[in-house]
Structure formats: C-alpha cells, structure tokens
XYZ file of C-alpha atoms in Angstrom:
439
model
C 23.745 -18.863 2.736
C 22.227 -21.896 2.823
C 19.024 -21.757 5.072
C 15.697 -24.145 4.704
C 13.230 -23.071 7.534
C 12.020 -26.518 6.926
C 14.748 -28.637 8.442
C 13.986 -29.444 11.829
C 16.566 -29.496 14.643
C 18.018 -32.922 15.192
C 16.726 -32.637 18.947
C 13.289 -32.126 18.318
C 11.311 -34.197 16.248
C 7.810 -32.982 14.585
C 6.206 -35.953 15.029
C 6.502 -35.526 19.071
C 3.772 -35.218 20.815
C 4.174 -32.322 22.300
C 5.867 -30.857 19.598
C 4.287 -27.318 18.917
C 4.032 -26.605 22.639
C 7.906 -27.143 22.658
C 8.132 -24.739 20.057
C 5.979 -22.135 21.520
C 7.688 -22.190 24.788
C 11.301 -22.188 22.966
C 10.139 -19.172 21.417
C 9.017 -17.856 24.439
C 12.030 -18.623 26.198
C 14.122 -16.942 23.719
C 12.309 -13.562 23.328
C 12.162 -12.816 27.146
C 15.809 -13.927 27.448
C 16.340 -11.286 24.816
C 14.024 -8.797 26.566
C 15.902 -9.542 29.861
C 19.093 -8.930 28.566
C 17.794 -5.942 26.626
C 16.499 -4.200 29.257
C 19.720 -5.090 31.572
C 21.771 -2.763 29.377
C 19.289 0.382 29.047
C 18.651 3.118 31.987
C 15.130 4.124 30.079
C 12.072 3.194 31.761
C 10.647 -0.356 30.465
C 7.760 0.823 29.793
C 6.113 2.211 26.352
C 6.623 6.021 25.985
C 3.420 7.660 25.259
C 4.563 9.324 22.154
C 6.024 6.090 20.747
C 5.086 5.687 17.288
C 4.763 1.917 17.279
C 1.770 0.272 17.309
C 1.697 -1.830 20.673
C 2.278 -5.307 20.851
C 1.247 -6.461 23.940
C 0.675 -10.171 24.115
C 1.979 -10.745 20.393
C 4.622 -13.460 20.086
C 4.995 -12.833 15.972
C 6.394 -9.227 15.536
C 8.643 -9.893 18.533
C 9.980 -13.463 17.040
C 10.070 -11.717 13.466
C 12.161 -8.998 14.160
C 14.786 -11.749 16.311
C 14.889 -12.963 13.005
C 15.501 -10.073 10.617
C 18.279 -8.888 12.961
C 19.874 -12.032 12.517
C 19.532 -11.659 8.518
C 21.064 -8.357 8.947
C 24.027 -9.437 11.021
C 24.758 -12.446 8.513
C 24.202 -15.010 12.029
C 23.614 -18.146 9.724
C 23.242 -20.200 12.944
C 20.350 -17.879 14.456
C 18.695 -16.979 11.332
C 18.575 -20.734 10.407
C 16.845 -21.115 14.148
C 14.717 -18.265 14.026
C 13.558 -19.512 10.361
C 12.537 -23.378 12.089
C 10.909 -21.943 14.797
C 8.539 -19.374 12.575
C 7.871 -22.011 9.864
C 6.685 -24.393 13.468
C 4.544 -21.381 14.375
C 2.731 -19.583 11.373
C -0.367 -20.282 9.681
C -2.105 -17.834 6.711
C -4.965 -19.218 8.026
C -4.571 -18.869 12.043
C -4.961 -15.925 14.350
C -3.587 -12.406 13.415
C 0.270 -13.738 15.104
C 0.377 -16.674 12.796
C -0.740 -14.859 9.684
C 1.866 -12.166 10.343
C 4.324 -14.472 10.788
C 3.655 -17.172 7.573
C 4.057 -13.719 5.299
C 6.444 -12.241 6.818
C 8.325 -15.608 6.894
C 8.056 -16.456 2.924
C 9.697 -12.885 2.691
C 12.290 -13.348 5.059
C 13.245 -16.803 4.210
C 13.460 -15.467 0.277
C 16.023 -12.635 1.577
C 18.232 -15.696 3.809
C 18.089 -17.292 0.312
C 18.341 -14.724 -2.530
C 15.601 -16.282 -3.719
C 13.627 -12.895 -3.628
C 13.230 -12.354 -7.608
C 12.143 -15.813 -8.743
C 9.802 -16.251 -5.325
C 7.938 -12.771 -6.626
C 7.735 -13.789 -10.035
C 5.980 -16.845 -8.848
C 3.715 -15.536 -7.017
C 2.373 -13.279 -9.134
C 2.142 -15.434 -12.113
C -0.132 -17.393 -9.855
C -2.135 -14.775 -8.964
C -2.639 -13.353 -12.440
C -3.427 -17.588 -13.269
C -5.849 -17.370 -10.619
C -7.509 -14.030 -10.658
C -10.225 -12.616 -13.684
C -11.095 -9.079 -13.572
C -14.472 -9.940 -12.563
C -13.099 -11.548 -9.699
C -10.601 -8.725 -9.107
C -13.664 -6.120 -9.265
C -15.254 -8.054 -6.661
C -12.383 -8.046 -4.354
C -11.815 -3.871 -4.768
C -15.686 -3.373 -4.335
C -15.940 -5.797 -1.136
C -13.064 -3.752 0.216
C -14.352 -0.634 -0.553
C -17.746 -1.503 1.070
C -16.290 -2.878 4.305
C -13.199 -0.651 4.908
C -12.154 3.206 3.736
C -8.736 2.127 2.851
C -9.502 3.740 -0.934
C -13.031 5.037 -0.698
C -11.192 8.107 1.616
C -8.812 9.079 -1.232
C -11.319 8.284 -4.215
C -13.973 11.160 -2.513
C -10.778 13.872 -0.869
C -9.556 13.278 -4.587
C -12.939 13.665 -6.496
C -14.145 16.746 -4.180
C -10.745 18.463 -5.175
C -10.553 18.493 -8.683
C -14.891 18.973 -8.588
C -14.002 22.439 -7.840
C -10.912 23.067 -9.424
C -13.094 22.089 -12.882
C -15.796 24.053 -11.951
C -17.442 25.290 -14.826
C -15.400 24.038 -17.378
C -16.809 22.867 -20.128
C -14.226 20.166 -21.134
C -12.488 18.415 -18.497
C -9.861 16.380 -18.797
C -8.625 13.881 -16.008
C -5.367 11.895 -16.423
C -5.756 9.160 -14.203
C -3.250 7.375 -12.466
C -4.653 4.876 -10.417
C -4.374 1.272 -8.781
C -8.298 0.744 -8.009
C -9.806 -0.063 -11.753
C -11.385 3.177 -12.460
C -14.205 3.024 -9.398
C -12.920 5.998 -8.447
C -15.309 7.342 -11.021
C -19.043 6.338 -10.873
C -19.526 8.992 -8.170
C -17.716 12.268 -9.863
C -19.722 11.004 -12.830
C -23.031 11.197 -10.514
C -22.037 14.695 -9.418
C -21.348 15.808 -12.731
C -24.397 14.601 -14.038
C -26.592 16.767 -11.181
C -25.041 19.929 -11.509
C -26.950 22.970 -12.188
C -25.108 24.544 -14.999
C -24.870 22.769 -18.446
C -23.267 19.352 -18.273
C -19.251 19.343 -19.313
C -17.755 16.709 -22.142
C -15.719 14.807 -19.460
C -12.319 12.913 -21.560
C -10.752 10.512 -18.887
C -7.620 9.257 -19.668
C -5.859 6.272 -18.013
C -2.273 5.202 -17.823
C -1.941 1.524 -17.819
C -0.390 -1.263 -18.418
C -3.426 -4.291 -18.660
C -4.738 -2.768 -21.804
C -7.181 -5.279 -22.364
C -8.515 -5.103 -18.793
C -8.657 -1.340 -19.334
C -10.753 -2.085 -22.562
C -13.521 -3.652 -20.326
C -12.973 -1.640 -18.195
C -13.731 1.716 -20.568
C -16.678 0.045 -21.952
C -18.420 -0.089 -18.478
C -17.433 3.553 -18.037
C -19.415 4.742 -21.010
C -22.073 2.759 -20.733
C -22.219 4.574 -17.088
C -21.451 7.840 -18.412
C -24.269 7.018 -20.943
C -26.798 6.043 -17.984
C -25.598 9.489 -16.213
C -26.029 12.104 -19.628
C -22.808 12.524 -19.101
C -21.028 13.278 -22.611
C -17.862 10.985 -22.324
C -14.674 9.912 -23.855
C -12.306 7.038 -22.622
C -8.688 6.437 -23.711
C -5.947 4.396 -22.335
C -2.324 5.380 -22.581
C 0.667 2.592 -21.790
C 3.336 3.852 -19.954
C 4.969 6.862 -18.319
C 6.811 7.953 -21.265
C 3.533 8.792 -22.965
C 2.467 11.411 -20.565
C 2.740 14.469 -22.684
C 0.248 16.657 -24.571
C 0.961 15.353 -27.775
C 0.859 11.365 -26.193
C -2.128 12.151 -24.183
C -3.801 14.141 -27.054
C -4.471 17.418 -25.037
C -6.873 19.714 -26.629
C -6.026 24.061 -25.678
C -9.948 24.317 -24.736
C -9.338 21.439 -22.045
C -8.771 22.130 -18.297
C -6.401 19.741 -17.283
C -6.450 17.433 -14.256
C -3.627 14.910 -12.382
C -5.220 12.444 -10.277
C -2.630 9.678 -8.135
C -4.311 7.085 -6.095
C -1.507 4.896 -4.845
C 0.412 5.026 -8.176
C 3.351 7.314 -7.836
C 5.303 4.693 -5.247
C 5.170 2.628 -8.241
C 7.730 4.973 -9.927
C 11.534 4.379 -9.639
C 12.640 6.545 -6.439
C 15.283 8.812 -9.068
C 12.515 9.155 -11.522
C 9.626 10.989 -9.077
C 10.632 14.323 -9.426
C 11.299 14.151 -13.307
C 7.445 12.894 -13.413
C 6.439 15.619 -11.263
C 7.833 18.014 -13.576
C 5.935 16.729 -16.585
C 2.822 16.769 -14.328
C 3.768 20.842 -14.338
C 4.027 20.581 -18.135
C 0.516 19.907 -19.088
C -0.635 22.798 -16.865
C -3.283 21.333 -14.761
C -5.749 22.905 -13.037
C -5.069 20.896 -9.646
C -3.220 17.602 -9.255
C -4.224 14.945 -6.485
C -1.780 12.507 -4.854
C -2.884 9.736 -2.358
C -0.610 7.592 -0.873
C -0.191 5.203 2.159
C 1.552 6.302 5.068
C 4.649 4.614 5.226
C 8.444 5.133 4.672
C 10.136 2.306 2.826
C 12.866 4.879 1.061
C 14.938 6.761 3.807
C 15.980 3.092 4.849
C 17.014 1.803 1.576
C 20.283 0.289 1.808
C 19.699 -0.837 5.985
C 17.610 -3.687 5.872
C 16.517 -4.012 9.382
C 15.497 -0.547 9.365
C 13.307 -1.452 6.476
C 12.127 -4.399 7.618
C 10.860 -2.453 11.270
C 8.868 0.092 9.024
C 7.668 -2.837 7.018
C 6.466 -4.935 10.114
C 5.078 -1.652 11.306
C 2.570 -1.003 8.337
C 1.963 -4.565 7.430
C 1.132 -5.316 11.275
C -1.360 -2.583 11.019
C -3.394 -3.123 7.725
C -3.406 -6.992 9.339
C -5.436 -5.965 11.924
C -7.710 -3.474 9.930
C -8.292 -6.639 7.834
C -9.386 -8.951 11.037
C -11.796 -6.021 12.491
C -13.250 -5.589 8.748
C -14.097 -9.258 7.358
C -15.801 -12.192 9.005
C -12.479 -14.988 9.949
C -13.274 -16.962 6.865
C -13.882 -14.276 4.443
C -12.478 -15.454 1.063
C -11.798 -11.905 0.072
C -9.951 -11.348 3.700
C -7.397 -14.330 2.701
C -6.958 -12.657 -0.883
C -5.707 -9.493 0.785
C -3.520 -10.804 2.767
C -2.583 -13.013 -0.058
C -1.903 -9.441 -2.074
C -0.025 -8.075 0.963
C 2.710 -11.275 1.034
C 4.027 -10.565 -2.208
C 4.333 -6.711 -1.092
C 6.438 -7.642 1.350
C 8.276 -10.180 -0.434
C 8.840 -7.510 -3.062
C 9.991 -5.081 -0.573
C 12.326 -7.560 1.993
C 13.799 -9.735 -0.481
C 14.025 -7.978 -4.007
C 14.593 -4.598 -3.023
C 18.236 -3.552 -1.491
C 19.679 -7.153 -2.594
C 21.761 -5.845 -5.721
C 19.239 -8.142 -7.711
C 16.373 -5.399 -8.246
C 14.693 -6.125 -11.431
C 11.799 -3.686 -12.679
C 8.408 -4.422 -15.071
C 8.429 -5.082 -18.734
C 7.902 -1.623 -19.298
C 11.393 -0.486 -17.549
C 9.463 2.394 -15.582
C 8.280 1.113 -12.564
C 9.698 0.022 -9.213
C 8.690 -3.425 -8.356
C 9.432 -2.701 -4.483
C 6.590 0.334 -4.370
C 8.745 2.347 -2.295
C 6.281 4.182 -0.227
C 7.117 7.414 1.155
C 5.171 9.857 3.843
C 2.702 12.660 3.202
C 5.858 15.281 4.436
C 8.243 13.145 1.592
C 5.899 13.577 -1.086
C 5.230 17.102 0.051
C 8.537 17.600 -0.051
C 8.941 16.376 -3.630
C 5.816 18.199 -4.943
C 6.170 21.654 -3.798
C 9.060 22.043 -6.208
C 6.652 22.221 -8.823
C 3.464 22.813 -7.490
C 1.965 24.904 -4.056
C -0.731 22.903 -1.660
C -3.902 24.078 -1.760
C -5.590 22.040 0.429
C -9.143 20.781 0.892
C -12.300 22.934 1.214
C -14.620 22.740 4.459
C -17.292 20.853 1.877
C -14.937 18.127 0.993
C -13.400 17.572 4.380
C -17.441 16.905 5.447
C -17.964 14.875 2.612
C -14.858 12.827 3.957
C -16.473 12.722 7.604
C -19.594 11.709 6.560
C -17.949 8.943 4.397
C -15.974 7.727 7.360
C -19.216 7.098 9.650
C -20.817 4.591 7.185
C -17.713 2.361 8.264
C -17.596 0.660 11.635
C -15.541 2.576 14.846
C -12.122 3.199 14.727
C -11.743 5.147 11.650
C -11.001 8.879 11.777
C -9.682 11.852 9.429
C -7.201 14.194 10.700
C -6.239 17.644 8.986
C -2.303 18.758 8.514
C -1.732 21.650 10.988
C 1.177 23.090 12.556
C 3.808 22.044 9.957
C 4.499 24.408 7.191
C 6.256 21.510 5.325
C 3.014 19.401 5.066
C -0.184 19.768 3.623
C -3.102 17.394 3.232
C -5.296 15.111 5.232
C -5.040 11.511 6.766
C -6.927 8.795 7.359
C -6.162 7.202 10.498
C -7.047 3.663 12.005
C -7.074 3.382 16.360
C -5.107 6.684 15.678
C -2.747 5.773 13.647
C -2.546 7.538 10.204
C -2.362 4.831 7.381
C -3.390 6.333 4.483
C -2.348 10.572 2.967
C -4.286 12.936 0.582
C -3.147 16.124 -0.936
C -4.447 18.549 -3.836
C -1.845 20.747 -5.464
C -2.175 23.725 -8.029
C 0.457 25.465 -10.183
C-alpha cells in the first residue's frame, strides 16, 4: 500500500492561509458526519453508559480522528486511510496539547502499519534512543518518575512488603529479580533489612539481564549501599531466560528462594509464559511477586482494530497521568512519551503483521504483550496459589499513595474467585496490577 501522510491533497495547499483551520474543521466535519450516521443506525441511548469502561473523551478530536483511521487500516480503504493519514500528520504535534501528542505517536505507529514499515521504524528508534540515552541519564528519568508519579513506586513497596515477610527470619535470602526499573526497587528492602530486630540476613540478589555492563554499574552502587546499610550482600547478573535454573542461578539448599516481576513477564513470548512459570515452581520459592500494567494487548492478537482500541485506551490514559504529573516543558515528560511511541509502534505495526522479529537473545517479545491481573492470574495459579497482601503492606501502599498528588488510589481484588491482588488506579481507572503467590 502505498501511503505518505505527507502528501497533501491537490485541493488544499499548506501554504494557505488558513490552512490548519481548514484542516481542523475537515476533521471536524468528518467525525460528526460519522457520529451522525453512527448513531442513525443504533436504538441505544447516545449517551455514555455508566459502566462503560472507556475513559471519556469529551471534547477530544485525536482518539476520535485516530480510531477513523485505524478502521480504515483494518478494512484495507487505501483512499481513507491515505486521508485520515494527511489530516493527522496536519494536526499532531509531540510537543502540543494532550490531542496533538496523542495523535503525532499514535500517527508514526499507524502510518508504519499503512506501510509495513513497522520493523525497520522500531529499530530506528531505538538505536536512537540507546545513541542518545547514558544510564546516568536513564537513572534520572526512572527516579524523576518515581518521585512525581506511583506508576512503579506502588509495585516496588506491594512487591518488597510481600516477600519481607515471606523471608522472615531467614538467614540467607535469595531474590531473583526480574525487573524493568534498574534495581531501585531495592534501596528500601535494603533499609528494612538493615533495621530489623533479629540478626541481619546475607541478602544474594540476582538479576536477569540483558545490558550487562549497565548491570555492572549498576551492582557496584548496590554494594556500596548494602555496605552503607550493614547489610551483608552479594550481586550477580544472569543473561537470559534460559539461565534461570538452580544450577545457572547458583542456588545454595540453605537459601530461601524469592521471584520478584516488575513489568518483565509481558516481555516473554505469549507461548513461552507458562513454561517460565513452571521453572519459577522449580526453584521452590518462598513467594513469587508479579506486577504488571493493566492492559490486554493478547486476546486481540490477530484483529488489529481491536488491538489498536485497547492500545488507544491505555496509551490515552498514561498521556494524561503524564500532563497532571510534570510541568508542560518537562524534559523528562517529552522522554516518556518519547518511550511510549516506540511501545506503540512496537505493538501496532510489528506485532500481528507476519513480520514479528524478537531480541538478539531469541526470548523475548518485542510487542510486550500485556495481559490483565485475571490473565496472569489465570496463568499463575497453575503453578502457584495467591496469597495475597497483609493489612501492613496494603497501609504501607496507602500511605505511599498520599505523598503523590490527588487522583491516585489502591483498590483490593474482591468478589472474584479467579483474581487475586491489588491495583493501582488513576481517576478510577486501574492502570497498574500486583500479586504475591506461594507454592
């Protein structure tokens, strides 16, 4: 198909002088034309059912415009998606209003999957941010997050609380760590280690990674911490899935094992989650953690519109946690955001394409298919049985949740024998899922 979103119609010209009000009211135009004729074949009531599950849109031009656009994709319309590509490419801006952000990454995506250009776009843009980006700099960005919004923080203290007491008074614990947020998970289960009352454990921490040199920095910080703390410490770093095993992860008889996930397992191929969960089982832990965001990019593999509306969904979401958490012309705003368009690049235009391509390592997904809490539940209770969160850690979680601004909230699984764990929701929608599991 061949589709440039930046060849202008032959009627308008962009040098007009009115030129981007044309385009605004086009898409204006277009969208309540569509709305009208919508709503002229439905007998529902027009108006937003209280239990809807999308996020409202009131007022937005971009998600509306977007999806006009993805359907178009999906039906293979080269005329409308050509259209629909002009008039977004007219409209966006990273560096506009929450619309026009949405709609410049959401565009680059959505122009790669016209184009099949999905594989070499991703590439691309992650070679330039890995040209770009030092791990000081990529420190920063996780801490200035972390400070600002609960996005992690929330998992890193529901995680550490669990396996706190599942360890409890074992003298050599042994996390395996499979993480996305550069170990600062750790600093604060270090802390509590360090002030407990009964004699202070040998704590081993083992990562699996794939930046081993980053991880070597990264390990030398953590003992010099661990150091600071009295906390007796060792670090090691393991490369790839295939190494998780007691003999690969050099597991000791006298060590209680624990699993801890922070937004690593939709990293794993979709057919290969359950064979890792098994080898979790295999090095008998004492608890295993799992925290994961709340979407579902996997039950709509194969239907690309379905996976774009999930997509949109999410994306439109953590946009607007962004906005409400960083000043407008926050650097480390833009850098998320940046982060976030090669997600969805990764997920519109290289997953579902027949061109999926995976890391040099051959074990991970390059589309993070995310899954929610009641999937992964699903998934984990073949090996392992929920055993939820204690009244002290849910507090701890509450009280973590005030130092952030309004809006934020923590709701406990009830109800649903098929899920366990808690969520952390933004304006009431949950965004992010945590869950502790034992043998």
């Amino acid at each position: 198909m061949d589709i440039s979103p930046y060849t202008t119609p032959k009627k308008l010209s962009p040098h007009s002088n009115n030129h981007n009000n044309i385009i605004a009211d086009e898409a204006a135009a277009l969208l309540d034309h569509n709305n009208m004729h919508r709503s002229n074949h439905s007998h529902t009531s027009t108006s937003r059912s209280s239990d809807s599950s999308e996020p409202s849109e009131d007022g937005k031009w971009a998600p509306k415009l977007l999806r006009e656009c993805a359907k178009a994709i999906s039906e293979r319309d080269s005329s409308k998606t050509h259209h629909h590509l002009w008039m977004l490419n007219e409209l966006a801006s990273p560096y506009g209003d929450c619309d026009q952000k949405l709609a410049s990454y959401f565009l680059q995506a959505l122009f790669c999957r016209a184009t099949e250009s999905g594989e070499r776009c991703y590439k691309t843009l992650s070679s330039v941010a890995e040209k770009n980006h030092s791990f000081d700099s990529a420190m920063r960005l996780i801490l200035k997050f972390q400070e600002v919004s609960p996005w992690t923080t929330f998992g890193h203290v529901a995680s550490n609380g669990a396996i706190l007491e599942a360890l409890e008074g074992e003298p050599k614990p042994h996390i395996i760590d499979l993480s996305n947020t550069l170990c600062t998970q750790w600093p604060t289960l270090l802390e509590a280690l360090a002030t407990r009352n009964d004699e202070t454990p040998h704590l081993k921490l083992t990562v699996v990674a794939i930046a081993g040199s980053v991880m070597k920095e990264i390990g030398q910080r953590m003992e010099k911490f661990a150091r600071l703390m009295g906390v007796p410490f060792e670090f090691n770093v393991i490369s790839g899935l295939s190494q998780i095993t007691k003999e690969g992860l050099g597991v000791q008889e006298d060590e209680a094992i624990a699993v801890n996930c922070v937004g690593a397992l939709r990293r794993v191929q979709v057919e290969e989650r359950e064979n890792l969960i098994r080898v979790f089982k295999s090095l008998g832990p004492k608890v295993v953690t799992v925290v994961e965001e709340e979407a579902d990019f996997c039950s709509s593999r194969g239907d690309f519109f379905k996976c774009f509306e999930e997509c949109l969904k999410f994306y439109t979401l953590y946009f607007e946690m962004l906005k409400e958490s960083f000043p407008p012309t926050s650097n480390e705003r833009l850098m998320l955001e940046r982060e976030c368009s090669r997600s969805i690049v990764r997920v519109l235009a290289c997953c579902g394409t027949g061109h999926e391509f995976e890391d040099d390592h051959g074990e991970f997904d390059c589309c993070e298919r995310r899954e929610r809490g009641i999937q992964w539940c699903e998934r984990l209770r073949n090996a392992f049985s929920p055993s939820g969160f204690s009244d002290d850690v849910v507090d701890d979680v509450k009280a973590l949740l005030k130092r952030y601004q309004p809006g934020w909230s923590l709701v406990v699984s009830q109800g649903d024998e098929h899920l366990s764990g808690i969520y952390l929701t933004w304006k009431e929608e949950p965004v992010v899922w945590a869950s502790a599991w034992k043998p």
